[in-house]
């Protein structure tokens, strides 16, 4: 054949492919979610998330130490509470000596330079398993926002660098910014789960926190997966209300949304590689369907290629190891 263009020429060798590769992934772009539980020496396996554990604060400190050694320096904290500490308005979420604030202080003490992000929503604290307060079967917006703003203050006071509302209530970013600023926390950031879809891919996470909704679903607050223009509306609102970083969640079925959001906004865009995405790869690999490492690398790079600046992933440690060896 007489061809002028032969794209294969640029794929000829590993060195050449490295030279022309378009997308980079740095370990500093990875955020490791951590599941906290009460007690000492606790490391509870989560069946649908092999390799991920609920850990008591002492074990979490070790985990953070291990991560820091690999270059992972950003963490997102989720508390798993016993049913006895849950109620309708999530009272425990405002306890400054609760599991999350206590763990924050411990990590901050030992690792002053890491970035600590806290998840802000009522579901780990709610006896209804919803992200907001339920009144007559309705997840009420404004009352929830008031509690979330107070929760953010507790997190900021105990060492959070960034608070991260994942609840999808309207107006919460503005209310949180206002509450933080009035208390003098002008440097505490807000990473908003601006675009969070009502997704089947959160299943394993709800097992991890034992936080599945006790009735109904989350469709009156999380987004409909058929929509993408609505994502930009949510982004515009959160940016106007003071968000520092916006997030799209889940990641893999929403790479188009990540790309759109990236083109639309000038603030950093995060993607959450959620529990179901993690679990499917782990269990698929265990059953011999795919190669775990290659699937991990390919999917994480796809999120970067789509435009994610930051990636929340349960693969943060193995990916950090891979990056160390391969880049
Ligand atoms: C809830 C919350 C969820 C996740 C993070 N925060 C689940 C949900 O909305 O039901 C999901 C994370 C994951 O699946 O990895 N506030």
Coordinates of C-alpha atoms and ligand atoms in Angstrom, one line a residue:
X1 CA 0.0 0.0 0.0
X2 CA 1.1 3.5 -0.7
X3 CA 0.2 5.3 2.6
X4 CA 1.5 8.7 3.6
X5 CA 0.0 8.5 7.0
X6 CA 0.9 5.4 9.1
X7 CA -0.2 6.1 12.7
X8 CA 1.5 2.8 13.7
X9 CA 4.9 4.4 13.2
X10 CA 4.4 6.3 16.5
X11 CA 3.6 3.0 18.3
X12 CA 6.6 1.1 17.1
X13 CA 8.5 0.8 20.4
X14 CA 7.9 1.2 24.1
X15 CA 10.3 4.2 24.2
X16 CA 8.5 5.9 21.3
X17 CA 5.1 5.2 22.9
X18 CA 6.4 6.8 26.1
X19 CA 7.6 9.8 24.1
X20 CA 4.3 10.6 22.5
X21 CA 1.9 9.6 25.4
X22 CA -0.6 12.4 25.9
X23 CA -1.7 11.7 29.5
X24 CA 0.2 11.7 32.7
X25 CA -0.8 10.6 36.1
X26 CA 1.0 11.7 39.3
X27 CA 0.8 10.0 42.6
X28 CA 0.0 13.4 44.1
X29 CA -3.3 13.4 42.2
X30 CA -4.6 10.4 44.0
X31 CA -6.8 10.6 47.1
X32 CA -7.2 7.5 49.3
X33 CA -10.7 7.1 51.0
X34 CA -10.4 5.7 54.5
X35 CA -13.2 3.9 56.4
X36 CA -13.0 4.4 60.2
X37 CA -14.5 2.3 62.9
X38 CA -14.4 2.4 66.7
X39 CA -12.1 0.4 68.9
X40 CA -8.5 -0.7 68.9
X41 CA -6.6 -3.0 66.6
X42 CA -9.7 -3.3 64.4
X43 CA -9.3 -4.2 60.8
X44 CA -12.6 -5.4 59.4
X45 CA -12.7 -6.8 55.9
X46 CA -15.5 -5.6 53.5
X47 CA -16.6 -8.6 51.3
X48 CA -17.4 -6.6 48.2
X49 CA -14.2 -4.5 48.4
X50 CA -11.3 -7.0 48.7
X51 CA -8.2 -5.2 50.1
X52 CA -10.2 -2.4 51.8
X53 CA -10.9 -2.5 55.5
X54 CA -12.8 -0.6 58.2
X55 CA -10.0 0.4 60.6
X56 CA -9.9 1.7 64.1
X57 CA -7.9 5.0 64.6
X58 CA -4.7 3.3 65.6
X59 CA -4.7 1.2 62.5
X60 CA -5.7 4.2 60.3
X61 CA -2.5 5.9 61.5
X62 CA -0.5 2.9 60.2
X63 CA -2.4 3.0 56.9
X64 CA -1.6 6.7 56.5
X65 CA 2.0 6.0 57.3
X66 CA 2.2 3.4 54.6
X67 CA 0.5 5.7 52.1
X68 CA 2.8 8.6 52.8
X69 CA 5.8 6.4 52.2
X70 CA 4.4 5.6 48.8
X71 CA 3.8 9.3 48.1
X72 CA 0.0 9.3 48.7
X73 CA -0.6 12.4 50.9
X74 CA -4.4 13.0 50.5
X75 CA -7.1 11.2 52.4
X76 CA -10.9 11.3 52.5
X77 CA -12.4 10.1 55.8
X78 CA -15.6 8.2 56.3
X79 CA -16.8 7.0 59.7
X80 CA -18.7 3.8 60.2
X81 CA -20.8 4.0 63.3
X82 CA -22.8 1.5 65.3
X83 CA -26.5 1.7 64.8
X84 CA -26.8 2.9 68.5
X85 CA -25.1 6.2 67.6
X86 CA -27.5 6.9 64.7
X87 CA -30.6 9.0 65.0
X88 CA -33.0 11.0 62.7
X89 CA -31.0 14.2 62.7
X90 CA -27.5 12.7 62.9
X91 CA -26.7 14.2 66.3
X92 CA -23.4 12.3 66.5
X93 CA -22.1 14.2 63.5
X94 CA -21.7 17.3 65.7
X95 CA -19.9 15.5 68.5
X96 CA -16.3 17.0 68.6
X97 CA -15.1 13.9 70.4
X98 CA -16.8 11.5 67.9
X99 CA -14.9 9.0 65.8
X100 CA -14.2 11.3 62.9
X101 CA -12.9 14.4 64.8
X102 CA -10.8 12.2 67.1
X103 CA -9.2 10.4 64.2
X104 CA -8.6 13.8 62.4
X105 CA -6.7 15.1 65.4
X106 CA -4.6 11.9 65.7
X107 CA -3.6 12.0 62.0
X108 CA -3.0 15.7 62.1
X109 CA -0.7 15.3 65.1
X110 CA 1.5 12.7 63.6
X111 CA 1.4 13.8 59.9
X112 CA 1.0 17.6 59.9
X113 CA 1.7 17.9 56.2
X114 CA -1.0 15.5 54.7
X115 CA -4.2 16.8 53.2
X116 CA -7.2 15.7 55.2
X117 CA -10.6 15.8 53.5
X118 CA -13.8 14.9 55.3
X119 CA -17.0 13.6 53.8
X120 CA -20.0 15.7 54.8
X121 CA -23.4 14.2 54.7
X122 CA -25.8 12.6 57.2
X123 CA -25.9 9.1 55.9
X124 CA -23.3 7.5 58.3
X125 CA -25.1 9.2 61.2
X126 CA -28.7 8.8 60.1
X127 CA -31.0 6.1 61.4
X128 CA -32.8 6.5 58.1
X129 CA -29.7 5.9 56.0
X130 CA -30.3 9.1 54.0
X131 CA -27.9 12.0 53.4
X132 CA -30.4 14.4 54.9
X133 CA -33.1 14.6 57.6
X134 CA -36.2 12.8 56.8
X135 CA -39.6 14.3 57.7
X136 CA -42.8 12.5 56.6
X137 CA -40.8 10.5 54.0
X138 CA -39.2 13.6 52.5
X139 CA -35.5 14.4 52.7
X140 CA -35.8 18.0 53.8
X141 CA -33.3 20.4 52.3
X142 CA -32.9 23.5 54.4
X143 CA -32.9 21.8 57.8
X144 CA -30.2 19.4 56.5
X145 CA -28.1 22.3 55.2
X146 CA -28.0 23.9 58.6
X147 CA -26.7 20.7 60.2
X148 CA -24.1 20.1 57.4
X149 CA -22.7 23.6 58.0
X150 CA -22.3 22.9 61.7
X151 CA -20.7 19.6 60.9
X152 CA -18.1 21.3 58.7
X153 CA -17.2 23.6 61.6
X154 CA -16.5 20.6 63.7
X155 CA -14.3 19.1 61.0
X156 CA -12.5 22.4 60.5
X157 CA -11.9 22.8 64.2
X158 CA -10.4 19.4 64.4
X159 CA -8.0 19.7 61.5
X160 CA -9.7 19.1 58.2
X161 CA -8.1 21.0 55.3
X162 CA -11.0 20.5 53.0
X163 CA -14.6 19.6 53.7
X164 CA -16.4 17.7 51.1
X165 CA -20.2 17.8 51.0
X166 CA -21.5 14.6 49.3
X167 CA -25.2 15.1 50.1
X168 CA -26.5 17.0 47.0
X169 CA -28.7 19.4 49.0
X170 CA -29.3 22.7 47.3
X171 CA -27.4 25.7 48.7
X172 CA -25.1 23.8 51.0
X173 CA -21.8 25.0 49.5
X174 CA -22.9 28.7 50.2
X175 CA -24.1 27.9 53.7
X176 CA -20.9 26.0 54.5
X177 CA -18.7 28.8 53.1
X178 CA -20.6 31.3 55.2
X179 CA -20.3 29.2 58.4
X180 CA -16.6 28.6 57.9
X181 CA -15.8 32.2 57.2
X182 CA -17.9 33.5 60.1
X183 CA -15.9 31.3 62.4
X184 CA -12.6 32.4 60.9
X185 CA -11.9 29.3 58.9
X186 CA -11.2 31.3 55.7
X187 CA -8.6 28.8 54.6
X188 CA -10.6 25.6 54.9
X189 CA -11.5 24.5 51.4
X190 CA -14.7 23.1 50.0
X191 CA -14.5 20.2 47.6
X192 CA -18.1 19.8 46.4
X193 CA -19.6 16.6 45.1
X194 CA -21.3 18.9 42.6
X195 CA -22.3 16.3 40.2
X196 CA -23.3 13.1 42.0
X197 CA -25.5 10.6 40.2
X198 CA -28.0 8.3 41.8
X199 CA -25.9 5.2 40.9
X200 CA -25.9 1.5 41.3
X201 CA -22.1 1.7 41.7
X202 CA -22.2 2.8 45.4
X203 CA -23.4 -0.7 46.6
X204 CA -20.1 -1.9 48.2
X205 CA -19.6 1.5 50.0
X206 CA -23.0 1.2 51.7
X207 CA -21.9 -2.3 52.9
X208 CA -18.7 -0.7 54.2
X209 CA -20.5 1.9 56.2
X210 CA -23.7 -0.1 56.7
X211 CA -25.4 3.1 55.5
X212 CA -27.9 1.9 52.9
X213 CA -31.2 3.9 52.9
X214 CA -33.8 2.2 55.1
X215 CA -36.5 3.2 52.6
X216 CA -36.7 4.4 49.1
X217 CA -33.7 5.6 47.1
X218 CA -31.6 8.8 46.7
X219 CA -33.2 10.0 43.5
X220 CA -34.8 13.1 45.0
X221 CA -31.4 14.5 45.6
X222 CA -28.8 12.7 43.6
X223 CA -28.8 13.2 39.8
X224 CA -30.5 11.3 37.1
X225 CA -27.9 9.4 34.9
X226 CA -29.7 10.5 31.8
X227 CA -28.7 14.1 32.3
X228 CA -25.6 16.1 31.4
X229 CA -26.7 19.7 31.0
X230 CA -27.9 19.5 34.5
X231 CA -24.4 18.7 35.6
X232 CA -23.2 22.1 34.3
X233 CA -26.0 23.8 36.2
X234 CA -24.9 22.2 39.4
X235 CA -21.3 23.2 38.7
X236 CA -22.2 26.8 38.1
X237 CA -24.1 27.0 41.3
X238 CA -21.3 25.5 43.4
X239 CA -18.7 27.7 41.9
X240 CA -20.8 30.7 42.5
X241 CA -21.4 29.6 46.1
X242 CA -17.6 29.3 46.7
X243 CA -16.5 25.7 45.9
X244 CA -12.7 25.3 45.5
X245 CA -12.8 22.0 43.7
X246 CA -15.8 20.2 42.1
X247 CA -16.3 16.5 41.7
X248 CA -18.0 14.2 39.3
X249 CA -19.1 10.9 40.7
X250 CA -19.1 8.0 39.8
X251 CA -16.2 8.1 37.3
X252 CA -16.4 5.3 34.7
X253 CA -19.9 5.7 33.4
X254 CA -19.5 9.4 33.5
X255 CA -16.3 10.1 31.6
X256 CA -18.3 12.3 29.2
X257 CA -19.5 14.4 32.1
X258 CA -15.9 14.8 33.4
X259 CA -14.8 16.0 30.0
X260 CA -17.8 18.5 29.8
X261 CA -17.2 19.8 33.3
X262 CA -13.5 20.2 32.6
X263 CA -14.2 22.3 29.6
X264 CA -16.8 24.3 31.5
X265 CA -15.0 25.4 34.6
X266 CA -11.6 26.8 35.6
X267 CA -11.4 25.2 39.0
X268 CA -9.9 21.8 39.6
X269 CA -12.1 18.8 38.7
X270 CA -12.1 15.6 40.8
X271 CA -13.5 12.3 39.9
X272 CA -14.6 9.6 42.3
X273 CA -13.6 6.1 41.2
X274 CA -16.4 4.6 43.4
X275 CA -16.7 1.4 45.4
X276 CA -18.6 -0.6 42.7
X277 CA -16.0 0.3 40.1
X278 CA -13.3 -1.0 42.5
X279 CA -15.2 -4.1 43.5
X280 CA -16.0 -5.1 39.9
X281 CA -12.3 -5.0 38.9
X282 CA -11.2 -6.8 42.1
X283 CA -13.8 -9.6 41.8
X284 CA -13.5 -9.8 38.0
X285 CA -9.8 -10.3 38.3
X286 CA -10.3 -12.9 41.0
X287 CA -12.5 -14.8 38.7
X288 CA -9.9 -14.6 35.9
X289 CA -11.9 -12.3 33.6
X290 CA -9.4 -9.4 33.5
X291 CA -5.9 -8.6 34.7
X292 CA -6.3 -6.5 37.9
X293 CA -3.3 -4.3 37.5
X294 CA -3.8 -3.5 33.8
X295 CA -7.5 -2.8 34.4
X296 CA -6.6 -0.5 37.3
X297 CA -4.1 1.4 35.3
X298 CA -6.3 1.7 32.2
X299 CA -9.3 2.9 34.1
X300 CA -7.4 5.5 36.2
X301 CA -5.7 6.9 33.1
X302 CA -9.0 7.1 31.4
X303 CA -10.3 9.4 34.1
X304 CA -7.2 11.6 33.7
X305 CA -7.6 11.6 29.9
X306 CA -11.3 12.7 30.3
X307 CA -10.0 15.7 32.3
X308 CA -10.0 14.7 36.0
X309 CA -7.3 16.7 37.9
X310 CA -7.8 14.7 41.1
X311 CA -8.9 11.1 41.5
X312 CA -10.4 9.6 44.6
X313 CA -9.7 5.9 44.4
X314 CA -9.5 2.7 46.6
X315 CA -6.6 1.8 44.2
X316 CA -4.5 4.7 45.5
X317 CA -1.8 2.5 47.1
X318 CA -1.4 -0.2 44.4
X319 CA -1.5 2.6 41.8
X320 CA 1.2 4.5 43.7
X321 CA 3.3 1.4 43.7
X322 CA 2.8 0.9 39.9
X323 CA 3.7 4.6 39.2
X324 CA 6.9 4.2 41.2
X325 CA 7.9 1.2 39.1
X326 CA 6.7 2.3 35.7
X327 CA 7.0 6.1 35.4
Ligands
LIG1 C1 -22.8 9.3 50.8 C2 -21.6 8.9 50.0 C3 -21.7 7.8 49.2 C4 -20.4 7.7 48.6 C5 -19.6 8.7 49.2 N1 -20.4 9.4 50.0 C6 -22.7 6.8 48.9 C7 -24.1 7.3 48.6 O1 -24.4 8.4 48.2 O2 -25.0 6.5 48.9 C8 -20.0 6.6 47.7 C9 -18.6 6.2 47.6 C10 -18.4 4.9 46.9 O3 -19.3 4.2 46.4 O4 -17.2 4.6 46.8 N2 -22.8 10.6 51.3

